[in-house]
Amino acid sequence: MTANKGLVATAGTELDRLAELYGGALTYEAAVAGGIPIIRTINEELATDRIRRVSGILNGTSNYILTAIDQEGLSFDAALKEAQAKGFAEANPIKDVIGIDAAYKLIILTNLIFHRTLSLAQLAPTGIDHLSPRLFAAAKEWGLKIKLLASTWESRGQLNYQVAPVALNPSHPLYQVDGVTNAVVIDSDLVGTSTYLGPGAGGKATANSVLADLASLSRGEQLTGSSACLRIENGRPLTKQRYLVVNPTGLPTGLQFSDRHATSALTPALTPTDLQRLRATNPGLETLALGE
């Protein structure tokens, strides 16, 4: 058993094969979402259901920083220092703030649910370290909250995936998830939408997940782990999405905005090519995906 999400994300399939070869089992409940028993829930409670989408706030450090910026008006650096002082961020928090930690956890969940192996390069995570005060101000003006969201979903036979900061509206199930709390939202055919919340980190939460794995193994329960994984062949990231756009010199032309303020607006659904073109023709434009 392990709580090392990087190890499971990059070598889980091989480790699972070796464990099966020698009559063992690879368990890793503590590697994803700390104290939330999400691996067990997927393996047991939702074993007969078909999951279509999984989304989550999977990194407590980033969520604490974003909450401090939103609620206390701190700068990114000040929020990070506060997180470190309270033990919510490591001395070197780079993997947390650039999205790698959340990406590792999403790779594990994607592997487990969709039996597809994503690499870090395929996910190309975007973190929170580049977000400007203007974006936070615009999000607050629109009543939105910025969260680092990790998502994988099936649509028209295509696997979509994204790890990036998004602006959530108040109706989103993860809008109120603040501080170091982690949360996972699962959409499935039978259960519908179910949300799981809990501490994303901490010695006690991690220890509880490790002990739960030990208890299951001691009872002789077979945990399915990450076996039967296939390498993804035709997966693509998100195709169309709406965005919050901010431009201090004026809003871009050529788009029909149903909602707009003086220097910010909500766009219609754009493809990655549309977004790239919009950025290229509007220097200084800042964009943030809407999580709807």
Short mmCIF file of C-alpha atoms in Angstrom, two decimals:
data_model
loop_
_atom_site.label_atom_id
_atom_site.label_comp_id
_atom_site.label_asym_id
_atom_site.label_seq_id
_atom_site.Cartn_x
_atom_site.Cartn_y
_atom_site.Cartn_z
CA MET A 1 0.00 0.00 0.00
CA THR A 2 1.15 3.54 -0.63
CA ALA A 3 0.17 7.19 -0.26
CA ASN A 4 2.61 8.23 -3.01
CA LYS A 5 0.37 9.63 -5.76
CA GLY A 6 3.31 10.28 -8.11
CA LEU A 7 4.37 6.64 -7.88
CA VAL A 8 0.86 5.29 -8.51
CA ALA A 9 0.20 7.78 -11.34
CA THR A 10 3.39 6.98 -13.22
CA ALA A 11 3.96 3.29 -12.40
CA GLY A 12 0.64 2.06 -10.99
CA THR A 13 -0.17 -0.30 -13.85
CA GLU A 14 3.18 -2.06 -13.58
CA LEU A 15 3.02 -2.21 -9.79
CA ASP A 16 -0.50 -3.63 -9.95
CA ARG A 17 0.67 -6.29 -12.42
CA LEU A 18 3.56 -7.26 -10.14
CA ALA A 19 1.30 -7.37 -7.08
CA GLU A 20 -1.11 -9.70 -8.89
CA LEU A 21 1.78 -11.86 -10.13
CA TYR A 22 2.98 -12.44 -6.57
CA GLY A 23 -0.48 -12.87 -5.03
CA GLY A 24 -0.72 -9.41 -3.50
CA ALA A 25 -2.71 -6.25 -4.11
CA LEU A 26 -1.78 -2.64 -4.74
CA THR A 27 -3.78 -0.33 -2.48
CA TYR A 28 -3.54 3.47 -2.55
CA GLU A 29 -6.57 5.03 -0.86
CA ALA A 30 -4.34 7.61 0.82
CA ALA A 31 -2.89 8.75 -2.52
CA VAL A 32 -6.05 10.59 -3.63
CA ALA A 33 -8.05 13.18 -1.66
CA GLY A 34 -6.58 12.38 1.76
CA GLY A 35 -9.38 11.40 4.15
CA ILE A 36 -12.09 10.95 1.50
CA PRO A 37 -12.51 7.21 0.79
CA ILE A 38 -12.95 7.90 -2.92
CA ILE A 39 -11.06 4.85 -4.22
CA ARG A 40 -13.16 2.53 -2.05
CA THR A 41 -16.35 4.32 -3.09
CA ILE A 42 -15.55 3.84 -6.77
CA ASN A 43 -14.44 0.23 -6.32
CA GLU A 44 -17.32 -0.82 -4.08
CA GLU A 45 -20.31 1.52 -3.83
CA LEU A 46 -20.27 2.48 -7.52
CA ALA A 47 -18.91 -0.80 -8.86
CA THR A 48 -22.11 -1.62 -10.77
CA ASP A 49 -22.73 1.92 -11.98
CA ARG A 50 -21.33 3.59 -15.10
CA ILE A 51 -19.40 6.73 -14.26
CA ARG A 52 -19.49 9.40 -16.94
CA ARG A 53 -17.56 12.19 -15.25
CA VAL A 54 -15.32 12.83 -12.27
CA SER A 55 -14.32 16.34 -11.16
CA GLY A 56 -12.57 17.44 -8.06
CA ILE A 57 -10.68 19.90 -5.94
CA LEU A 58 -7.80 17.56 -5.27
CA ASN A 59 -5.09 19.80 -3.86
CA GLY A 60 -5.59 21.35 -0.43
CA THR A 61 -2.62 23.72 -0.70
CA SER A 62 -3.91 25.41 -3.84
CA ASN A 63 -7.45 25.55 -2.49
CA TYR A 64 -6.25 27.20 0.72
CA ILE A 65 -4.30 29.82 -1.26
CA LEU A 66 -7.25 30.57 -3.56
CA THR A 67 -9.58 30.87 -0.56
CA ALA A 68 -7.21 33.25 1.24
CA ILE A 69 -6.93 35.45 -1.85
CA ASP A 70 -10.71 35.48 -2.31
CA GLN A 71 -11.78 35.96 1.32
CA GLU A 72 -8.86 37.86 2.87
CA GLY A 73 -7.74 39.85 -0.15
CA LEU A 74 -4.17 38.54 0.15
CA SER A 75 -1.65 38.46 -2.67
CA PHE A 76 -0.56 35.08 -3.98
CA ASP A 77 2.78 35.31 -2.16
CA ALA A 78 1.15 36.34 1.13
CA ALA A 79 -1.43 33.54 0.88
CA LEU A 80 1.31 31.01 0.18
CA LYS A 81 3.34 32.18 3.17
CA GLU A 82 0.25 31.91 5.37
CA ALA A 83 -0.37 28.36 4.11
CA GLN A 84 3.24 27.43 4.86
CA ALA A 85 3.07 28.97 8.33
CA LYS A 86 -0.02 26.89 9.13
CA GLY A 87 1.52 23.69 7.76
CA PHE A 88 -0.80 23.53 4.73
CA ALA A 89 2.01 24.03 2.20
CA GLU A 90 5.47 22.51 1.93
CA ALA A 91 8.67 24.55 1.92
CA ASN A 92 8.82 23.87 -1.82
CA PRO A 93 5.16 23.91 -2.97
CA ILE A 94 5.90 23.93 -6.70
CA LYS A 95 4.05 20.67 -7.52
CA ASP A 96 0.97 21.98 -5.72
CA VAL A 97 0.75 25.44 -7.26
CA ILE A 98 1.54 24.45 -10.86
CA GLY A 99 -1.03 21.64 -10.87
CA ILE A 100 1.20 18.56 -10.91
CA ASP A 101 -0.12 17.13 -7.62
CA ALA A 102 -3.74 17.44 -8.78
CA ALA A 103 -2.78 15.98 -12.17
CA TYR A 104 -1.26 12.89 -10.56
CA LYS A 105 -4.47 12.30 -8.63
CA LEU A 106 -6.60 12.77 -11.75
CA ILE A 107 -4.41 10.27 -13.63
CA ILE A 108 -5.15 7.72 -10.88
CA LEU A 109 -8.90 8.36 -10.98
CA THR A 110 -8.99 8.27 -14.80
CA ASN A 111 -7.10 5.00 -14.78
CA LEU A 112 -9.45 3.50 -12.20
CA ILE A 113 -12.74 4.70 -13.72
CA PHE A 114 -12.16 4.80 -17.47
CA HIS A 115 -9.35 2.22 -17.73
CA ARG A 116 -7.23 4.71 -19.66
CA THR A 117 -3.66 5.69 -18.84
CA LEU A 118 -2.95 9.40 -19.14
CA SER A 119 0.51 10.89 -18.87
CA LEU A 120 1.45 14.17 -17.26
CA ALA A 121 2.42 15.48 -20.71
CA GLN A 122 -1.03 14.65 -22.10
CA LEU A 123 -2.77 16.39 -19.24
CA ALA A 124 -0.53 19.47 -19.50
CA PRO A 125 -1.82 20.85 -16.18
CA THR A 126 -2.17 24.57 -15.58
CA GLY A 127 -1.63 25.80 -12.05
CA ILE A 128 -2.62 28.87 -10.05
CA ASP A 129 0.72 30.69 -9.84
CA HIS A 130 0.05 32.81 -12.97
CA LEU A 131 -3.36 34.22 -11.97
CA SER A 132 -3.41 38.01 -11.77
CA PRO A 133 -5.19 40.25 -9.25
CA ARG A 134 -7.34 41.49 -12.16
CA LEU A 135 -8.75 38.00 -12.71
CA PHE A 136 -9.61 37.62 -9.03
CA ALA A 137 -11.25 41.04 -9.00
CA ALA A 138 -13.29 40.23 -12.11
CA ALA A 139 -14.35 36.84 -10.71
CA LYS A 140 -15.57 38.51 -7.51
CA GLU A 141 -17.42 41.14 -9.57
CA TRP A 142 -19.30 38.36 -11.38
CA GLY A 143 -19.97 36.41 -8.15
CA LEU A 144 -17.61 33.60 -9.22
CA LYS A 145 -14.97 31.68 -7.25
CA ILE A 146 -11.68 30.51 -8.72
CA LYS A 147 -10.82 26.86 -7.98
CA LEU A 148 -8.15 24.50 -9.29
CA LEU A 149 -10.32 21.82 -10.86
CA ALA A 150 -9.23 18.40 -12.13
CA SER A 151 -11.78 16.72 -14.42
CA THR A 152 -12.15 13.74 -16.73
CA TRP A 153 -15.34 12.96 -18.61
CA GLU A 154 -16.73 10.90 -21.42
CA SER A 155 -18.60 12.64 -24.25
CA ARG A 156 -19.67 11.14 -27.58
CA GLY A 157 -17.20 8.30 -27.23
CA GLN A 158 -14.36 10.73 -26.50
CA LEU A 159 -12.39 11.07 -23.29
CA ASN A 160 -11.89 14.70 -22.24
CA TYR A 161 -9.59 15.86 -19.46
CA GLN A 162 -8.41 19.07 -17.86
CA VAL A 163 -6.43 20.28 -14.86
CA ALA A 164 -6.70 24.06 -14.63
CA PRO A 165 -8.08 26.92 -12.57
CA VAL A 166 -11.71 27.63 -13.42
CA ALA A 167 -14.28 30.18 -12.31
CA LEU A 168 -17.26 28.48 -10.65
CA ASN A 169 -20.72 29.97 -10.32
CA PRO A 170 -22.71 29.63 -7.06
CA SER A 171 -24.79 26.74 -8.41
CA HIS A 172 -21.73 24.54 -8.91
CA PRO A 173 -21.40 21.77 -6.24
CA LEU A 174 -17.78 22.75 -5.55
CA TYR A 175 -18.40 26.51 -5.21
CA GLN A 176 -18.50 26.41 -1.39
CA VAL A 177 -15.51 24.09 -0.94
CA ASP A 178 -12.95 26.35 0.76
CA GLY A 179 -9.70 26.09 2.68
CA VAL A 180 -7.77 22.82 2.64
CA THR A 181 -10.91 20.76 2.04
CA ASN A 182 -10.92 18.41 -0.94
CA ALA A 183 -14.04 17.36 -2.81
CA VAL A 184 -14.91 14.98 -5.62
CA VAL A 185 -18.06 15.10 -7.76
CA ILE A 186 -19.05 11.95 -9.66
CA ASP A 187 -21.74 11.81 -12.34
CA SER A 188 -22.99 8.28 -13.04
CA ASP A 189 -25.95 6.63 -14.75
CA LEU A 190 -27.67 5.10 -11.70
CA VAL A 191 -26.77 7.34 -8.78
CA GLY A 192 -26.67 10.60 -10.73
CA THR A 193 -24.51 13.33 -9.21
CA SER A 194 -22.83 12.51 -5.88
CA THR A 195 -20.36 14.71 -4.00
CA TYR A 196 -17.73 13.59 -1.48
CA LEU A 197 -15.98 16.07 0.84
CA GLY A 198 -13.28 15.77 3.44
CA PRO A 199 -9.80 16.79 4.53
CA GLY A 200 -7.41 16.60 1.61
CA ALA A 201 -4.26 16.28 3.66
CA GLY A 202 -2.91 15.85 7.14
CA GLY A 203 -1.32 13.03 9.10
CA LYS A 204 -4.53 11.76 10.71
CA ALA A 205 -6.54 11.70 7.47
CA THR A 206 -3.75 9.97 5.58
CA ALA A 207 -3.17 7.48 8.40
CA ASN A 208 -6.88 6.64 8.46
CA SER A 209 -6.84 5.85 4.72
CA VAL A 210 -3.75 3.65 5.10
CA LEU A 211 -5.30 1.81 8.05
CA ALA A 212 -8.52 1.31 6.08
CA ASP A 213 -6.50 -0.43 3.36
CA LEU A 214 -4.83 -2.59 6.00
CA ALA A 215 -8.17 -3.51 7.53
CA SER A 216 -9.60 -4.52 4.15
CA LEU A 217 -6.58 -6.67 3.36
CA SER A 218 -6.72 -8.29 6.79
CA ARG A 219 -10.33 -9.28 6.08
CA GLY A 220 -9.26 -10.83 2.82
CA GLU A 221 -11.16 -8.33 0.68
CA GLN A 222 -10.03 -8.04 -2.93
CA LEU A 223 -9.47 -4.46 -3.98
CA THR A 224 -9.61 -4.10 -7.75
CA GLY A 225 -6.96 -1.42 -7.89
CA SER A 226 -5.86 -0.15 -11.31
CA SER A 227 -5.77 -3.34 -13.37
CA ALA A 228 -7.11 -3.67 -16.93
CA CYS A 229 -5.72 -0.29 -17.96
CA LEU A 230 -5.35 0.55 -21.63
CA ARG A 231 -3.25 3.34 -23.07
CA ILE A 232 -5.37 6.15 -24.41
CA GLU A 233 -5.18 6.44 -28.21
CA ASN A 234 -7.55 9.17 -29.29
CA GLY A 235 -8.19 11.26 -26.24
CA ARG A 236 -8.25 15.01 -26.56
CA PRO A 237 -8.58 17.77 -24.04
CA LEU A 238 -11.62 19.98 -23.74
CA THR A 239 -13.22 21.01 -27.06
CA LYS A 240 -15.56 23.93 -26.24
CA GLN A 241 -15.91 26.07 -23.15
CA ARG A 242 -17.05 29.50 -21.98
CA TYR A 243 -14.54 31.92 -20.47
CA LEU A 244 -14.29 34.90 -18.18
CA VAL A 245 -12.19 37.45 -20.09
CA VAL A 246 -10.50 40.54 -18.66
CA ASN A 247 -8.80 43.28 -20.65
CA PRO A 248 -7.84 46.63 -19.06
CA THR A 249 -7.73 48.34 -22.47
CA GLY A 250 -11.20 47.26 -23.58
CA LEU A 251 -13.08 44.12 -24.48
CA PRO A 252 -12.26 42.19 -27.66
CA THR A 253 -14.30 42.77 -30.78
CA GLY A 254 -15.85 40.08 -32.96
CA LEU A 255 -17.66 38.27 -30.15
CA GLN A 256 -21.26 38.56 -29.06
CA PHE A 257 -21.24 38.97 -25.28
CA SER A 258 -24.55 38.37 -23.55
CA ASP A 259 -22.94 39.39 -20.24
CA ARG A 260 -20.38 42.18 -20.07
CA HIS A 261 -18.95 44.79 -17.74
CA ALA A 262 -16.55 47.62 -18.56
CA THR A 263 -13.38 45.54 -18.73
CA SER A 264 -14.63 41.96 -18.25
CA ALA A 265 -17.15 39.68 -19.91
CA LEU A 266 -18.37 36.09 -20.19
CA THR A 267 -17.82 34.61 -23.64
CA PRO A 268 -19.94 32.18 -25.62
CA ALA A 269 -18.54 28.62 -25.95
CA LEU A 270 -15.15 28.72 -27.67
CA THR A 271 -12.93 26.00 -29.11
CA PRO A 272 -9.23 26.00 -28.19
CA THR A 273 -8.54 27.44 -31.66
CA ASP A 274 -11.08 30.22 -31.10
CA LEU A 275 -9.46 31.04 -27.77
CA GLN A 276 -5.97 31.06 -29.24
CA ARG A 277 -7.09 33.43 -31.99
CA LEU A 278 -8.80 35.68 -29.47
CA ARG A 279 -5.66 35.93 -27.37
CA ALA A 280 -3.45 36.56 -30.40
CA THR A 281 -5.59 39.48 -31.61
CA ASN A 282 -6.09 41.07 -28.19
CA PRO A 283 -2.78 41.74 -26.40
CA GLY A 284 -3.19 41.95 -22.64
CA LEU A 285 -6.32 39.78 -22.62
CA GLU A 286 -6.58 37.41 -19.65
CA THR A 287 -8.88 34.41 -19.75
CA LEU A 288 -10.23 31.90 -17.24
CA ALA A 289 -12.47 28.94 -18.08
CA LEU A 290 -15.93 28.79 -16.57
CA GLY A 291 -16.74 25.58 -14.71
CA GLU A 292 -20.41 25.10 -15.42
#
